[in-house]
Amino acid sequence: KNEVEQSPQNLTAQEGEFITINCSYSVGISALHWLQQHPGGGIVSLFMLSSGKKKHGRLIATINIQEKHSSLHITASHPRDSAVYICAAYGGTASKLTFGTGTRLQVTL
Amino acid sequence: DAGITQSPRHKVTETGTPVTLRCHQTENHRYMYWYRQDPGHGLRLIHYSYGVKDTDKGEVSDGYSVSRSKTEDFLLTLESATSSQTSVYFCATAGGTDTQYFGPGTRLTVL
């Protein structure tokens, strides 16, 4: 069983829809990261959060430390949001991350 | 974005040959990491470094070695490449207890 689980694995949405991607972890963490990877592209960090909620543009990330659960929300989705979204748990040792397997999102017109 | 480059970006090699991938950073970050990314597995840590000449194994280190003789360079070596090492390899860096910055990736094919 992976220490970091994401759901769903694949997600298709129409432009304008509200999207939620979930991440559950079983390891003790001090922070959780959300990353974005475009097809054939590199990986960029979207958020790092250890409590509460963070917002950047149309993206919102929340975390519940007690329930060991985080969500990434995308409001008013757009085709350019199509990418793989990866959550990663930071355990505090040498800044090492444990990654989920990613959620592949496709947003259609 | 942190200045992280990887070379080569693409490589095709034959089973049994040695391969070295290079990661170069210009941010003076202390920590550097090598990951491989495979379908169904996500990113998995191969080796990491927490300073010059200080390295340690990750979860999938068998068949790989690393070296870090300068802060800015972290080399990943496959002593004798196998087909199971066909993958996309990412380097990442971190300054401390913060986010990691990823390089563009190297696509390695072992025939």
CSV table of C-alpha atoms in Angstrom, one decimal:
chain,number,residue,atom,x,y,z
A,1,LYS,CA,0.0,0.0,0.0
A,2,ASN,CA,1.4,3.4,-1.0
A,3,GLU,CA,2.0,5.8,1.8
A,4,VAL,CA,0.4,8.6,-0.3
A,5,GLU,CA,-2.8,7.8,-2.2
A,6,GLN,CA,-4.5,10.1,-4.7
A,7,SER,CA,-7.9,9.9,-6.2
A,8,PRO,CA,-9.2,9.9,-8.8
A,9,GLN,CA,-6.4,8.5,-11.0
A,10,ASN,CA,-8.0,10.0,-14.1
A,11,LEU,CA,-10.4,12.9,-14.4
A,12,THR,CA,-12.1,14.5,-17.3
A,13,ALA,CA,-14.0,17.7,-17.0
A,14,GLN,CA,-15.6,20.3,-19.2
A,15,GLU,CA,-14.4,23.8,-19.2
A,16,GLY,CA,-15.8,25.8,-16.4
A,17,GLU,CA,-16.4,22.9,-14.0
A,18,PHE,CA,-15.2,22.9,-10.4
A,19,ILE,CA,-12.6,20.1,-9.9
A,20,THR,CA,-11.4,18.4,-6.7
A,21,ILE,CA,-8.5,16.1,-6.4
A,22,ASN,CA,-7.9,14.2,-3.2
A,23,CYS,CA,-4.8,13.1,-1.4
A,24,SER,CA,-4.6,10.8,1.7
A,25,TYR,CA,-1.4,9.9,3.4
A,26,SER,CA,-0.4,7.4,6.1
A,27,VAL,CA,3.0,8.8,7.1
A,28,GLY,CA,3.6,11.5,9.6
A,29,ILE,CA,4.3,14.8,7.8
A,30,SER,CA,5.3,18.3,8.5
A,31,ALA,CA,4.0,19.6,5.1
A,32,LEU,CA,2.3,18.5,2.0
A,33,HIS,CA,3.1,19.6,-1.6
A,34,TRP,CA,1.0,19.8,-4.6
A,35,LEU,CA,2.9,19.7,-7.9
A,36,GLN,CA,1.8,20.0,-11.6
A,37,GLN,CA,3.3,18.2,-14.6
A,38,HIS,CA,2.2,19.1,-18.1
A,39,PRO,CA,2.4,16.5,-20.8
A,40,GLY,CA,6.0,16.1,-21.8
A,41,GLY,CA,6.9,18.9,-19.5
A,42,GLY,CA,8.7,19.5,-16.3
A,43,ILE,CA,7.3,19.5,-12.8
A,44,VAL,CA,6.5,22.7,-10.9
A,45,SER,CA,5.4,23.2,-7.4
A,46,LEU,CA,2.0,24.7,-6.9
A,47,PHE,CA,1.6,24.7,-3.1
A,48,MET,CA,3.3,23.7,0.1
A,49,LEU,CA,1.1,23.7,3.1
A,50,SER,CA,1.2,22.4,6.6
A,51,SER,CA,-2.2,23.6,7.9
A,52,GLY,CA,-5.4,25.2,6.7
A,53,LYS,CA,-5.8,26.5,3.2
A,54,LYS,CA,-3.8,28.3,0.5
A,55,LYS,CA,-5.1,30.0,-2.6
A,56,HIS,CA,-3.4,31.0,-5.8
A,57,GLY,CA,-5.6,32.3,-8.6
A,58,ARG,CA,-8.1,29.6,-9.4
A,59,LEU,CA,-6.3,27.0,-7.4
A,60,ILE,CA,-7.1,26.2,-3.8
A,61,ALA,CA,-5.4,23.7,-1.6
A,62,THR,CA,-6.6,22.5,1.8
A,63,ILE,CA,-5.2,20.2,4.4
A,64,ASN,CA,-6.6,18.4,7.5
A,65,ILE,CA,-3.7,17.2,9.5
A,66,GLN,CA,-5.9,15.2,11.9
A,67,GLU,CA,-7.6,13.3,9.1
A,68,LYS,CA,-4.3,13.1,7.1
A,69,HIS,CA,-6.1,14.4,4.0
A,70,SER,CA,-5.5,17.2,1.5
A,71,SER,CA,-7.5,18.4,-1.4
A,72,LEU,CA,-6.7,20.5,-4.5
A,73,HIS,CA,-9.5,22.4,-6.0
A,74,ILE,CA,-9.6,24.1,-9.4
A,75,THR,CA,-12.4,26.6,-9.9
A,76,ALA,CA,-13.6,27.6,-13.4
A,77,SER,CA,-11.4,24.9,-15.0
A,78,HIS,CA,-9.8,25.6,-18.4
A,79,PRO,CA,-8.2,23.4,-21.0
A,80,ARG,CA,-4.8,24.8,-20.0
A,81,ASP,CA,-5.3,23.1,-16.6
A,82,SER,CA,-4.9,19.8,-18.3
A,83,ALA,CA,-2.0,18.1,-16.6
A,84,VAL,CA,-1.0,15.5,-14.0
A,85,TYR,CA,-1.4,16.7,-10.5
A,86,ILE,CA,0.9,15.1,-7.9
A,87,CYS,CA,0.7,15.3,-4.1
A,88,ALA,CA,3.8,14.7,-2.1
A,89,ALA,CA,4.3,14.3,1.7
A,90,TYR,CA,7.3,16.0,3.3
A,91,GLY,CA,8.5,14.1,6.4
A,92,GLY,CA,11.2,16.4,7.5
A,93,THR,CA,14.3,14.3,6.9
A,94,ALA,CA,16.7,15.9,4.4
A,95,SER,CA,13.6,17.5,2.8
A,96,LYS,CA,12.7,14.1,1.3
A,97,LEU,CA,9.3,13.7,-0.3
A,98,THR,CA,7.0,10.7,-0.7
A,99,PHE,CA,4.9,11.0,-3.8
A,100,GLY,CA,1.5,9.9,-4.9
A,101,THR,CA,1.1,8.4,-8.3
A,102,GLY,CA,-0.7,11.5,-9.7
A,103,THR,CA,-4.1,12.4,-11.0
A,104,ARG,CA,-4.3,12.9,-14.8
A,105,LEU,CA,-6.8,15.8,-15.5
A,106,GLN,CA,-8.1,16.6,-18.9
A,107,VAL,CA,-10.3,19.6,-19.4
A,108,THR,CA,-12.3,19.8,-22.6
A,109,LEU,CA,-14.0,22.6,-24.3
B,1,ASP,CA,12.4,29.0,-10.8
B,2,ALA,CA,15.7,27.6,-9.6
B,3,GLY,CA,18.3,27.3,-12.4
B,4,ILE,CA,18.4,23.5,-12.8
B,5,THR,CA,19.6,21.9,-15.9
B,6,GLN,CA,20.0,18.3,-16.8
B,7,SER,CA,22.2,16.7,-19.4
B,8,PRO,CA,21.6,14.9,-21.7
B,9,ARG,CA,17.9,15.5,-22.2
B,10,HIS,CA,17.5,12.3,-24.2
B,11,LYS,CA,19.7,9.2,-24.4
B,12,VAL,CA,19.4,5.8,-26.1
B,13,THR,CA,22.0,3.2,-25.0
B,14,GLU,CA,22.5,-0.5,-25.0
B,15,THR,CA,22.3,-2.9,-22.2
B,16,GLY,CA,25.5,-3.3,-20.3
B,17,THR,CA,26.9,0.2,-21.1
B,18,PRO,CA,27.7,2.7,-18.4
B,19,VAL,CA,25.6,5.9,-18.4
B,20,THR,CA,26.1,9.1,-16.5
B,21,LEU,CA,23.4,11.8,-16.1
B,22,ARG,CA,24.3,15.2,-14.9
B,23,CYS,CA,22.3,17.7,-12.9
B,24,HIS,CA,23.6,21.3,-12.5
B,25,GLN,CA,22.1,24.0,-10.3
B,26,THR,CA,22.9,27.7,-9.9
B,27,GLU,CA,20.9,28.3,-6.7
B,28,ASN,CA,23.5,27.1,-4.2
B,29,HIS,CA,20.9,24.7,-2.7
B,30,ARG,CA,22.1,22.3,-0.1
B,31,TYR,CA,19.9,19.3,-1.1
B,32,MET,CA,19.9,17.5,-4.4
B,33,TYR,CA,17.8,14.5,-5.5
B,34,TRP,CA,17.6,12.0,-8.3
B,35,TYR,CA,14.2,10.5,-9.1
B,36,ARG,CA,12.9,8.2,-11.7
B,37,GLN,CA,9.3,8.4,-13.0
B,38,ASP,CA,7.6,5.4,-14.4
B,39,PRO,CA,3.9,4.8,-15.3
B,40,GLY,CA,1.9,3.5,-12.3
B,41,HIS,CA,4.7,4.3,-9.8
B,42,GLY,CA,5.0,8.1,-9.7
B,43,LEU,CA,8.2,9.6,-8.7
B,44,ARG,CA,10.6,7.4,-6.7
B,45,LEU,CA,13.8,8.6,-5.0
B,46,ILE,CA,17.0,7.0,-6.2
B,47,HIS,CA,19.6,8.8,-4.3
B,48,TYR,CA,19.9,12.2,-2.6
B,49,SER,CA,22.7,14.5,-1.3
B,50,TYR,CA,22.7,16.7,1.7
B,51,GLY,CA,26.0,18.4,1.0
B,52,VAL,CA,29.2,18.1,-1.0
B,53,LYS,CA,30.4,14.4,-0.8
B,54,ASP,CA,27.4,13.6,1.5
B,55,THR,CA,24.9,11.3,-0.2
B,56,ASP,CA,22.5,8.6,0.8
B,57,LYS,CA,20.3,6.0,-0.8
B,58,GLY,CA,16.6,6.3,-1.7
B,59,GLU,CA,14.0,3.6,-2.1
B,60,VAL,CA,15.2,2.4,-5.6
B,61,SER,CA,19.0,2.8,-5.4
B,62,ASP,CA,20.1,-0.7,-6.7
B,63,GLY,CA,22.1,-0.4,-9.9
B,64,TYR,CA,22.7,3.3,-9.4
B,65,SER,CA,25.5,5.4,-7.9
B,66,VAL,CA,25.9,9.1,-7.4
B,67,SER,CA,28.6,11.7,-6.7
B,68,ARG,CA,28.6,15.3,-5.6
B,69,SER,CA,32.1,16.9,-5.7
B,70,LYS,CA,30.7,20.4,-6.0
B,71,THR,CA,27.6,22.1,-4.6
B,72,GLU,CA,26.3,22.7,-8.1
B,73,ASP,CA,26.7,19.3,-9.7
B,74,PHE,CA,25.1,16.0,-8.8
B,75,LEU,CA,25.9,13.0,-11.1
B,76,LEU,CA,23.9,9.8,-11.4
B,77,THR,CA,25.7,6.8,-12.9
B,78,LEU,CA,24.3,3.6,-14.1
B,79,GLU,CA,27.3,1.3,-14.0
B,80,SER,CA,25.8,-1.3,-16.4
B,81,ALA,CA,22.5,-0.2,-17.8
B,82,THR,CA,19.6,-2.6,-18.0
B,83,SER,CA,16.3,-2.4,-19.7
B,84,SER,CA,14.5,-2.0,-16.4
B,85,GLN,CA,16.3,1.3,-16.0
B,86,THR,CA,14.5,2.8,-19.0
B,87,SER,CA,12.7,5.7,-17.5
B,88,VAL,CA,12.5,9.4,-17.2
B,89,TYR,CA,14.9,10.8,-14.6
B,90,PHE,CA,14.4,14.0,-12.8
B,91,CYS,CA,16.8,16.0,-10.7
B,92,ALA,CA,15.5,18.3,-7.9
B,93,THR,CA,17.0,20.7,-5.4
B,94,ALA,CA,15.9,22.2,-2.2
B,95,GLY,CA,17.5,24.9,0.0
B,96,GLY,CA,16.1,23.5,3.2
B,97,THR,CA,12.8,22.7,4.7
B,98,ASP,CA,10.9,24.1,1.7
B,99,THR,CA,9.8,23.3,-1.7
B,100,GLN,CA,11.8,21.2,-4.2
B,101,TYR,CA,12.6,22.6,-7.6
B,102,PHE,CA,12.7,20.1,-10.5
B,103,GLY,CA,14.9,20.0,-13.6
B,104,PRO,CA,13.4,19.3,-17.0
B,105,GLY,CA,14.0,15.6,-17.0
B,106,THR,CA,16.1,13.1,-19.0
B,107,ARG,CA,14.5,10.4,-21.0
B,108,LEU,CA,16.7,7.3,-21.0
B,109,THR,CA,16.0,4.3,-23.2
B,110,VAL,CA,18.1,1.1,-22.6
B,111,LEU,CA,17.8,-1.3,-25.6
